[in-house]
XYZ file of N, CA and C in Angstrom:
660
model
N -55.554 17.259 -10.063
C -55.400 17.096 -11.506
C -55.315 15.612 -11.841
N -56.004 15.130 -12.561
C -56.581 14.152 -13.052
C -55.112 13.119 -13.948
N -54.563 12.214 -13.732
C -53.307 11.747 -14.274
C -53.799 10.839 -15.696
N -52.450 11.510 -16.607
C -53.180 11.313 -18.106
C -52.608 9.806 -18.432
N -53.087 8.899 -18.817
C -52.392 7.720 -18.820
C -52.057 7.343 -20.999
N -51.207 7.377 -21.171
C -50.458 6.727 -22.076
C -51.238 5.233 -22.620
N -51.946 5.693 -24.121
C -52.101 4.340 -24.496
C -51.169 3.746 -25.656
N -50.758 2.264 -25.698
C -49.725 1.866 -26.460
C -50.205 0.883 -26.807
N -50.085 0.305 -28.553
C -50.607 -0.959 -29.151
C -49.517 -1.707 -29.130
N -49.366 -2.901 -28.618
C -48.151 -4.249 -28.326
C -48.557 -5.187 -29.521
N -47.737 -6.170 -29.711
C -48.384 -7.422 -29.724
C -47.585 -8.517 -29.168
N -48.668 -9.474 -28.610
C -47.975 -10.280 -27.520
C -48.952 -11.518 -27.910
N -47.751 -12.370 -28.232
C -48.158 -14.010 -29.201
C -48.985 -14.140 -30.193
N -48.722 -12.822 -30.730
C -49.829 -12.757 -32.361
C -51.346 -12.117 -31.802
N -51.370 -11.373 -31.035
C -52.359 -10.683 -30.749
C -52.060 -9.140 -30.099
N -52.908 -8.223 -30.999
C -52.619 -7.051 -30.559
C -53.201 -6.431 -29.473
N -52.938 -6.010 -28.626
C -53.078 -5.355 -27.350
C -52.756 -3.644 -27.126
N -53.765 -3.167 -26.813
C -53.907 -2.028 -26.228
C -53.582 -1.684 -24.949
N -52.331 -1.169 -24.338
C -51.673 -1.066 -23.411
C -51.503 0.242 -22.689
N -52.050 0.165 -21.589
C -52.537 2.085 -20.922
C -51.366 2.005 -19.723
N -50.397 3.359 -19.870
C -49.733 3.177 -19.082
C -49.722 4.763 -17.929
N -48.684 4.836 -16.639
C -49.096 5.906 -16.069
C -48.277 7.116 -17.053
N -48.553 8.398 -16.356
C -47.700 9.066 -17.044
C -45.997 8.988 -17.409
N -45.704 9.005 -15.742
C -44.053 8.401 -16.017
C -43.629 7.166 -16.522
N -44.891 6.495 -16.964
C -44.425 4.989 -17.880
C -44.436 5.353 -19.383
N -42.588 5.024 -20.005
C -42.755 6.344 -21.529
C -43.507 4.849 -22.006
N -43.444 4.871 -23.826
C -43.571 4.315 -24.336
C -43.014 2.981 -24.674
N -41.448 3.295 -24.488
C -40.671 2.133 -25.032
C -40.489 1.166 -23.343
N -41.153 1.770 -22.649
C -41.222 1.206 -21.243
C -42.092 0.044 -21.932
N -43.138 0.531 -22.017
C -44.426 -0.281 -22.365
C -43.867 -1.158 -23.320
N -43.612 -1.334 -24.292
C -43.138 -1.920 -25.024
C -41.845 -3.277 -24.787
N -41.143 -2.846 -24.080
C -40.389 -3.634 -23.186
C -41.155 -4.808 -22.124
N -42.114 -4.189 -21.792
C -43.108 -5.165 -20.695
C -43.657 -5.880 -21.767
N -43.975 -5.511 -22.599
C -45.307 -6.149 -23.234
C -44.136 -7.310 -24.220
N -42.888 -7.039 -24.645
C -41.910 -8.257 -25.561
C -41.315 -8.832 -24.380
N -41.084 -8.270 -23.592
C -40.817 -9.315 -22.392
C -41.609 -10.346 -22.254
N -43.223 -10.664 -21.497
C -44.455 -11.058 -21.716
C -44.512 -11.946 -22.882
N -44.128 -11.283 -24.675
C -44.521 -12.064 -25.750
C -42.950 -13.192 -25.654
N -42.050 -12.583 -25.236
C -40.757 -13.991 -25.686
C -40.729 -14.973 -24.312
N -42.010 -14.539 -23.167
C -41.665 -15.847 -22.099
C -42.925 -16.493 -22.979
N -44.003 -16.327 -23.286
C -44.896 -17.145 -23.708
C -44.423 -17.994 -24.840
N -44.044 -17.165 -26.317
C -43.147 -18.400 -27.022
C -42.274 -19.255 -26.693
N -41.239 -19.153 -25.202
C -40.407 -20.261 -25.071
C -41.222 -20.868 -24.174
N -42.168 -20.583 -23.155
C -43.406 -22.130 -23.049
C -43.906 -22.703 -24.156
N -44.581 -22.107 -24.832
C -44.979 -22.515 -25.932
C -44.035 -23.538 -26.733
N -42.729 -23.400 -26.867
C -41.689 -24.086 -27.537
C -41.435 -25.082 -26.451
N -41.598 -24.961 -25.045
C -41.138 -26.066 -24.371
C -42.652 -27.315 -23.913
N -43.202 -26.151 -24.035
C -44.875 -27.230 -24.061
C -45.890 -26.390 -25.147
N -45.631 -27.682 -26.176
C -46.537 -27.257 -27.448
C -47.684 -27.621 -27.556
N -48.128 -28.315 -26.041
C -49.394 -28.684 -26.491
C -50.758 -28.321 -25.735
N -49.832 -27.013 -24.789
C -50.949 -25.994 -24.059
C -51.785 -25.101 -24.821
N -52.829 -25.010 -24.664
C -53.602 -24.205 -25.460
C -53.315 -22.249 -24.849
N -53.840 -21.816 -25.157
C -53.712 -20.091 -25.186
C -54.156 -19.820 -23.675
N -55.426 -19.932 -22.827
C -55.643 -19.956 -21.956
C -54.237 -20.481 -20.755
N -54.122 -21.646 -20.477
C -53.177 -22.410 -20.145
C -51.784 -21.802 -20.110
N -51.490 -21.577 -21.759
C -50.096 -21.046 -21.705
C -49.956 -19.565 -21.136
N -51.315 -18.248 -21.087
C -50.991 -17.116 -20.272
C -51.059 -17.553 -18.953
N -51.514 -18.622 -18.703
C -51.427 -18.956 -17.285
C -49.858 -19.113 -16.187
N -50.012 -19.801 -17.068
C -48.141 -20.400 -17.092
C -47.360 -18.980 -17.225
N -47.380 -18.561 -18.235
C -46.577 -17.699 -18.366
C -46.520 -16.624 -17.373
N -48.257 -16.097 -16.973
C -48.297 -15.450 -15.579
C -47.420 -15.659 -14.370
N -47.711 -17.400 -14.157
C -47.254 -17.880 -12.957
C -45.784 -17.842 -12.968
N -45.159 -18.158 -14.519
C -43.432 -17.698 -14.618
C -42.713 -16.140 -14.382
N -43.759 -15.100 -15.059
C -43.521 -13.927 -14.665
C -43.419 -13.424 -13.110
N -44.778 -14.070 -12.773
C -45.047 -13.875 -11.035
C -43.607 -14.494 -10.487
N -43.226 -16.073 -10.781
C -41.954 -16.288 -10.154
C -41.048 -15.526 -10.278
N -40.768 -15.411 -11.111
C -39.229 -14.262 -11.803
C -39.509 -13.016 -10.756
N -41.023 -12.368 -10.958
C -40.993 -11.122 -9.720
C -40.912 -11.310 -8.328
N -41.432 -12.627 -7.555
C -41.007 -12.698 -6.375
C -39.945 -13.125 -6.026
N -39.334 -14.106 -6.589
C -38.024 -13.885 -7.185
C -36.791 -12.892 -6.733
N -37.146 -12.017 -7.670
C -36.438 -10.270 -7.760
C -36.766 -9.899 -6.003
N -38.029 -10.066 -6.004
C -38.564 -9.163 -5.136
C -37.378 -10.067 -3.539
N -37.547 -11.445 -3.388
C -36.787 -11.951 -2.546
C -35.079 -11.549 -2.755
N -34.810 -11.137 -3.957
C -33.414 -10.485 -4.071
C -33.348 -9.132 -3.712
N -34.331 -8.592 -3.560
C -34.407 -6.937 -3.560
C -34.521 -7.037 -1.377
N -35.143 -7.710 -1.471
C -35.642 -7.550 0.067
C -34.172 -7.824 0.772
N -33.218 -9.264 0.231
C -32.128 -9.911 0.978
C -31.327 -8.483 0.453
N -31.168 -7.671 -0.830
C -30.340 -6.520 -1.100
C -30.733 -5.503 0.284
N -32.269 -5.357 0.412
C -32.354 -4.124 1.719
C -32.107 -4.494 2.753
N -32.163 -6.148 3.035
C -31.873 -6.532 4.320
C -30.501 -6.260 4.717
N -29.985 -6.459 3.581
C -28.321 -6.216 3.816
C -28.023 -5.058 3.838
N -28.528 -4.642 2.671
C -28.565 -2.702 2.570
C -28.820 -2.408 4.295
N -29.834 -2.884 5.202
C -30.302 -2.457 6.468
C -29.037 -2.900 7.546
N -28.665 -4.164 7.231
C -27.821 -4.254 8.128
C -26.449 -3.856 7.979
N -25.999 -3.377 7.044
C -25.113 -2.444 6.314
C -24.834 -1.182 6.790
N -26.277 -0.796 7.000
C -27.051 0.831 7.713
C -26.318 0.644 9.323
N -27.304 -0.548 9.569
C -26.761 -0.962 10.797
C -25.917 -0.346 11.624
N -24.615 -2.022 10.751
C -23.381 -1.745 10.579
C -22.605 -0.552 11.378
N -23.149 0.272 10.243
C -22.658 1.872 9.772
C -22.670 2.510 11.559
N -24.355 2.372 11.208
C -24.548 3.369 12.465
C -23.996 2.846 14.082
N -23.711 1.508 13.891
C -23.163 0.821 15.064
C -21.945 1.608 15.016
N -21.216 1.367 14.222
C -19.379 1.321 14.181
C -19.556 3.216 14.230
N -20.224 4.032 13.571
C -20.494 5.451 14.209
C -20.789 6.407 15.349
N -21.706 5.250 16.125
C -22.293 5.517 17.437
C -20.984 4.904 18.100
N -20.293 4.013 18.040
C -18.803 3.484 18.109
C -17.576 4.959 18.204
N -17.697 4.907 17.037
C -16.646 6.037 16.894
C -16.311 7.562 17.404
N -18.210 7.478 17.812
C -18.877 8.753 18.280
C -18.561 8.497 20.040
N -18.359 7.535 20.062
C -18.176 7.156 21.927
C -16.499 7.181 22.248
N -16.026 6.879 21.308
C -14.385 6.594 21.245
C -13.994 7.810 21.074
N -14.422 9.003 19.911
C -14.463 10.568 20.177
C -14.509 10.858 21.323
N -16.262 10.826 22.148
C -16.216 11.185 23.465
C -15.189 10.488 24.403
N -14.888 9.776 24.236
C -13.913 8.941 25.305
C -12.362 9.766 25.040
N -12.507 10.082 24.036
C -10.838 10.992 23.680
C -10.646 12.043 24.152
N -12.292 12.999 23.724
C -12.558 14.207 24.474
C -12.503 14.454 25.459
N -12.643 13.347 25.788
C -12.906 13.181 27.876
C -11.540 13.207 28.486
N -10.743 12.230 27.433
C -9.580 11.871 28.317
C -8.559 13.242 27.906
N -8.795 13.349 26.955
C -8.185 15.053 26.353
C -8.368 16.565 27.271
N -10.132 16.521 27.585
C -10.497 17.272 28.615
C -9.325 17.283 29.551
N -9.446 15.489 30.348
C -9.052 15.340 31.370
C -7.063 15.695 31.607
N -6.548 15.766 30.270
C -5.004 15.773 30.613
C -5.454 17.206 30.118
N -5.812 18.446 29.306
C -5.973 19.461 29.141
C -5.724 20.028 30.909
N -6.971 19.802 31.499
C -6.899 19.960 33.011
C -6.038 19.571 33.405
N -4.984 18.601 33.587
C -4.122 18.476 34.363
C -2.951 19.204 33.829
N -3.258 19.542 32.543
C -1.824 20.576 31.909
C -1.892 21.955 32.602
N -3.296 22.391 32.315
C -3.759 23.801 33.111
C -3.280 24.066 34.377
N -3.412 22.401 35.556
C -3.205 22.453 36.784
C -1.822 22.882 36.922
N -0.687 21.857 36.061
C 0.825 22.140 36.050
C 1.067 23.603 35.763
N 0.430 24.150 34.384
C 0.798 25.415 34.710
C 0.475 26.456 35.479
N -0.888 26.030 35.872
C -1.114 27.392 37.215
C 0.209 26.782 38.529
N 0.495 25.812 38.683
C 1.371 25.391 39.771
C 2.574 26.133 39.095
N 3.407 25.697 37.634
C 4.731 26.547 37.462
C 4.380 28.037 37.295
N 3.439 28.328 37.148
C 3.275 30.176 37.306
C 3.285 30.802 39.206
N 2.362 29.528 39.919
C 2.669 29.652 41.340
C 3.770 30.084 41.726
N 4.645 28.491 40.945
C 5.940 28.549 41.871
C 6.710 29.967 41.006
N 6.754 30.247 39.792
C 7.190 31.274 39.232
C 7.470 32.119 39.888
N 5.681 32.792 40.119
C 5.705 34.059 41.340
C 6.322 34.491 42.742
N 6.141 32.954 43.181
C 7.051 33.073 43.860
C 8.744 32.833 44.219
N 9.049 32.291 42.705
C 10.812 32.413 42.514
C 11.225 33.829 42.212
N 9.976 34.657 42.010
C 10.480 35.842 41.360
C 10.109 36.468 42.693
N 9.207 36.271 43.790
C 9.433 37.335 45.054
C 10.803 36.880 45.778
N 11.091 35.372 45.127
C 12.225 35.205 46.657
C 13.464 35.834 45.710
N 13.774 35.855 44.522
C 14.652 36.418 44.214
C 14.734 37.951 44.545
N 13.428 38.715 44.289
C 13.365 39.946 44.756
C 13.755 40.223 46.111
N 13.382 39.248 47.231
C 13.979 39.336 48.376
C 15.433 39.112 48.806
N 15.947 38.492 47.666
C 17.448 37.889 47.333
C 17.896 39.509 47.084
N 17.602 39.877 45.854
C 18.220 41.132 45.282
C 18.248 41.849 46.487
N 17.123 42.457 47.190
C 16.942 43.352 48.143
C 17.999 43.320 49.376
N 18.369 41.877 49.755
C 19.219 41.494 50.641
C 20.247 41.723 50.389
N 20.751 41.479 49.039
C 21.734 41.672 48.267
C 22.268 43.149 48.595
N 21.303 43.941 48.160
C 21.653 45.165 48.302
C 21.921 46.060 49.387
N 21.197 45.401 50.358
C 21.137 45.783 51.685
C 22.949 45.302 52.345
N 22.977 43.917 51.606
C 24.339 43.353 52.232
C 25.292 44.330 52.065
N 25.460 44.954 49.792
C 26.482 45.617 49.650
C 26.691 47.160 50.330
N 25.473 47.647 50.596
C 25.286 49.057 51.413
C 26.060 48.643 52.635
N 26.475 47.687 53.193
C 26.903 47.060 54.475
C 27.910 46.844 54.196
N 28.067 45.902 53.558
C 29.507 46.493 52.758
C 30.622 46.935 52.819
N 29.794 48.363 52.020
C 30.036 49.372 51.401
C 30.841 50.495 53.041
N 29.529 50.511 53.797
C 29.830 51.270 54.965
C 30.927 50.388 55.464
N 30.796 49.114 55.736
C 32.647 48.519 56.599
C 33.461 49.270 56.039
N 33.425 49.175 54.815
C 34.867 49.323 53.823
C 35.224 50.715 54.003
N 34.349 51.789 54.193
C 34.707 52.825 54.244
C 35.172 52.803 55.738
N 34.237 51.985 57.104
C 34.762 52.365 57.918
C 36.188 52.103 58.418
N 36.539 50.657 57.237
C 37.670 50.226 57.728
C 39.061 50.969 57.185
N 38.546 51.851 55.783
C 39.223 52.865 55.779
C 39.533 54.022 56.597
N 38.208 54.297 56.887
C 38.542 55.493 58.037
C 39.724 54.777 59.129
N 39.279 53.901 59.534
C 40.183 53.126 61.043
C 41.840 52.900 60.388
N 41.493 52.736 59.096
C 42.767 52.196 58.578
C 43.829 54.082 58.430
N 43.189 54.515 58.061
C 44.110 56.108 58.165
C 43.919 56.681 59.253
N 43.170 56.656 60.219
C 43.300 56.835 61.683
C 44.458 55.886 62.353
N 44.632 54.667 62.221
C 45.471 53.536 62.925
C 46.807 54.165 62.292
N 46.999 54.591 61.085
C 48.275 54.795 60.850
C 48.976 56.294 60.898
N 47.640 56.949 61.365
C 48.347 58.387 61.633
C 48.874 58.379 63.502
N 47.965 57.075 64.008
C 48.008 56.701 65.227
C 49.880 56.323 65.377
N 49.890 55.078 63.992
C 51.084 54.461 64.407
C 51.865 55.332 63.945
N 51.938 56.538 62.973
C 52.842 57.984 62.796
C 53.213 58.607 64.183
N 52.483 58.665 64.459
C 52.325 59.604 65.672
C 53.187 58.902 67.097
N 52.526 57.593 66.937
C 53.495 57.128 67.923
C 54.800 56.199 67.752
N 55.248 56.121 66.155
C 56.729 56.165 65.434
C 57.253 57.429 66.187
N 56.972 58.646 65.688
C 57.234 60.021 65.717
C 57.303 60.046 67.342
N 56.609 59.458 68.698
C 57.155 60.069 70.011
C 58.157 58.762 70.306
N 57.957 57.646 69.818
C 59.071 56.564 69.984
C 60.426 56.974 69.921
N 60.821 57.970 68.285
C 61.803 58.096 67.981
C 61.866 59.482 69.044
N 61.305 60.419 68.995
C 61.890 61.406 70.409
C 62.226 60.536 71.637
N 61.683 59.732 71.466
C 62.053 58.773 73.216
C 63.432 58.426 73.084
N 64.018 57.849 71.955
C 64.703 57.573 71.677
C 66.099 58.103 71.716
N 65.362 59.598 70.748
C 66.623 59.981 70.963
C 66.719 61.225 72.513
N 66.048 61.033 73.235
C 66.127 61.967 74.666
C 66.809 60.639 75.226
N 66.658 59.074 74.860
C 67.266 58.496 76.125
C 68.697 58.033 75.709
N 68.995 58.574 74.040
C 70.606 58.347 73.887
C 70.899 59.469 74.079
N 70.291 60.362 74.349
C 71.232 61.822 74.836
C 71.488 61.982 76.357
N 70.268 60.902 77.043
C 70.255 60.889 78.381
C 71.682 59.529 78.694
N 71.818 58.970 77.613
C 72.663 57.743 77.918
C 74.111 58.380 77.969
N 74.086 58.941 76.464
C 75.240 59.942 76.392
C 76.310 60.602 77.765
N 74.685 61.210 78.285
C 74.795 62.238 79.378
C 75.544 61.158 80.652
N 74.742 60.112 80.702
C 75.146 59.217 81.468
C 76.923 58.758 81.811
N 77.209 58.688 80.176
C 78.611 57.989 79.903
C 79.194 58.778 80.457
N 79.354 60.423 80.302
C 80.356 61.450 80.752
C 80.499 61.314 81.930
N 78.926 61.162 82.936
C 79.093 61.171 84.761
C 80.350 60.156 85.383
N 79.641 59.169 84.236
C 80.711 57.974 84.666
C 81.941 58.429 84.668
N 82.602 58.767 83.076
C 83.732 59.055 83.489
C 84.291 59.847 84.315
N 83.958 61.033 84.934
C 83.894 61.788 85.854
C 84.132 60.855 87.061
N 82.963 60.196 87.602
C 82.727 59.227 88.934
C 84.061 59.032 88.918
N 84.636 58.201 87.931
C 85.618 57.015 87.371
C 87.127 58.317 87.928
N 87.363 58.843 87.353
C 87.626 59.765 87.393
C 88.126 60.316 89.322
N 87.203 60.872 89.789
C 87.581 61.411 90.940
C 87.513 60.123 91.724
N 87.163 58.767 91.486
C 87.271 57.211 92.280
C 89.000 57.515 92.355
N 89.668 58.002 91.091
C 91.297 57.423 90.722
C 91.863 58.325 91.749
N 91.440 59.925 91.979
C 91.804 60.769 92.761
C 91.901 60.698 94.067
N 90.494 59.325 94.374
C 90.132 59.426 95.935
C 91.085 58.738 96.032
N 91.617 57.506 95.390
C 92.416 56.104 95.713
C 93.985 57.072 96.328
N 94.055 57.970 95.085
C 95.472 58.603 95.091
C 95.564 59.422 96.411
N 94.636 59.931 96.895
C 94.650 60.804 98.288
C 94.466 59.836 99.623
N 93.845 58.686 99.216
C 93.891 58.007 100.667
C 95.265 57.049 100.424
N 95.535 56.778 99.349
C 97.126 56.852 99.223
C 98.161 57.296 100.230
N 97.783 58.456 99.430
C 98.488 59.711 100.023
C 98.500 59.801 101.849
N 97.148 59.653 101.797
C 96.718 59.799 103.361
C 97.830 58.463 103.984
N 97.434 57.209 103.612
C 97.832 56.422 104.528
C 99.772 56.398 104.136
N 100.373 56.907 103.495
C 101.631 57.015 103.262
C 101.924 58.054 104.569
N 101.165 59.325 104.452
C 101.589 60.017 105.554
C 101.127 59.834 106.835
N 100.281 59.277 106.820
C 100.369 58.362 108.071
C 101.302 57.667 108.837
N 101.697 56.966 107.658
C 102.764 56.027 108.273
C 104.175 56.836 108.715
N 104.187 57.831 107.941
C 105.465 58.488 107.907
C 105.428 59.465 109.881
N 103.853 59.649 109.862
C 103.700 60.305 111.137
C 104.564 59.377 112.041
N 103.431 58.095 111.981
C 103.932 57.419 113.203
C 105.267 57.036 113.240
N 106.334 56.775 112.353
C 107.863 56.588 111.867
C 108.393 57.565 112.663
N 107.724 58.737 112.820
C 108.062 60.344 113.148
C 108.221 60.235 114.754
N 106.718 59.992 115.184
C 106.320 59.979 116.548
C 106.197 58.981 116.604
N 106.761 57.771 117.645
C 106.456 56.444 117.637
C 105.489 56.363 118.875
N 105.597 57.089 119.654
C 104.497 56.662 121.172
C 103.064 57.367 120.880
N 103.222 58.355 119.830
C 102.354 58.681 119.279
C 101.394 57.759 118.630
């Protein structure tokens, strides 16, 4: 499709001009270019009055042309900067993007060593919880052990004292068979004691009549 171009009548230093513009160029665009154009030529004109018409669009060209390269050297130092700006950007990003990875990494890296600690305290866990289980078990095994002394030392303990009943109980028969035997004893004595006084009194006796014999019978 064929692009419709915009025509516009100016006037620029007392001459009218027919001005074709693109489509997206409105009107008052045009118009703007074209009094732009007419007020640089009157202030040459006012600063050199004695250029003729030729001359002064010349000039005025060559002032417009400056003013645009100009711009254009401001526009370029704006993208240059705009570029190194970009730069900049993408430096201190690709930066930030490495200092990320470097965090990630080192994050990874203590993540893993957190993981390591806890598979080690779940290790040792498992196994605080078998040795305690082996604790308990011992435990229990001890009080069943125990349990059986205590009873056996009961049993021994009412056995030992029906023992020491028993042999209280033949002590005191001993006892009293050997004060009845002592008893028994005391009476013999006096008895012994007893017919000792009788024997004394008869051999007494004896040797009195003895003597009386021989008193009797002397060659005897």
């Amino acid at each position: 499709m064929t692009e419709e171009k915009k025509s516009v009548t100016v006037d620029i230093y007392g001459t009218q001009y027919k001005l074709k513009g693109g489509a997206e160029a409105s009107t008052a665009y045009i118009q703007r270019v074209a009094a732009e154009v007419d007020g640089r030529m009157r202030q040459l004109s006012d600063n050199f009055p004695r250029l003729d018409m030729p001359r002064l669009a010349v000039l005025t060209a060559v002032n417009v042309m400056d003013d645009c390269f100009k711009l254009m050297q401001e526009l370029e130092k704006a993208q240059l900067k705009q570029d190194m700006s970009e730069r900049q950007r993408q430096e201190e990003r690709a930066q930030q993007q490495r200092n990320y990875e470097d965090e990630q990494a080192a994050w990874k890296k203590e993540l893993e060593g957190l993981k390591a600690q806890v598979q080690q305290l779940q290790e040792e866990k498992e196994q605080g919880e078998q040795r305690i289980a082996l604790e308990r078990k011992r435990n229990e095994e001890l009080l069943r052990e125990l349990d059986q002394l205590k009873t056996a030392v009961q049993q021994d303990k009412a056995e030992w004292e029906q023992q020491m009943d028993e042999q209280k109980e033949a002590h005191s028969e001993e006892i009293r068979k050997l004060r009845e035997e002592l008893s028994q004893g005391s009476s013999l004595q006096e008895e012994y004691a007893k017919l000792q006084e009788e024997y004394a009194k008869l051999q007494t006796e004896y040797n009195e009549w003895i003597q009386l014999v021989e008193q009797d019978h002397p060659g005897k």
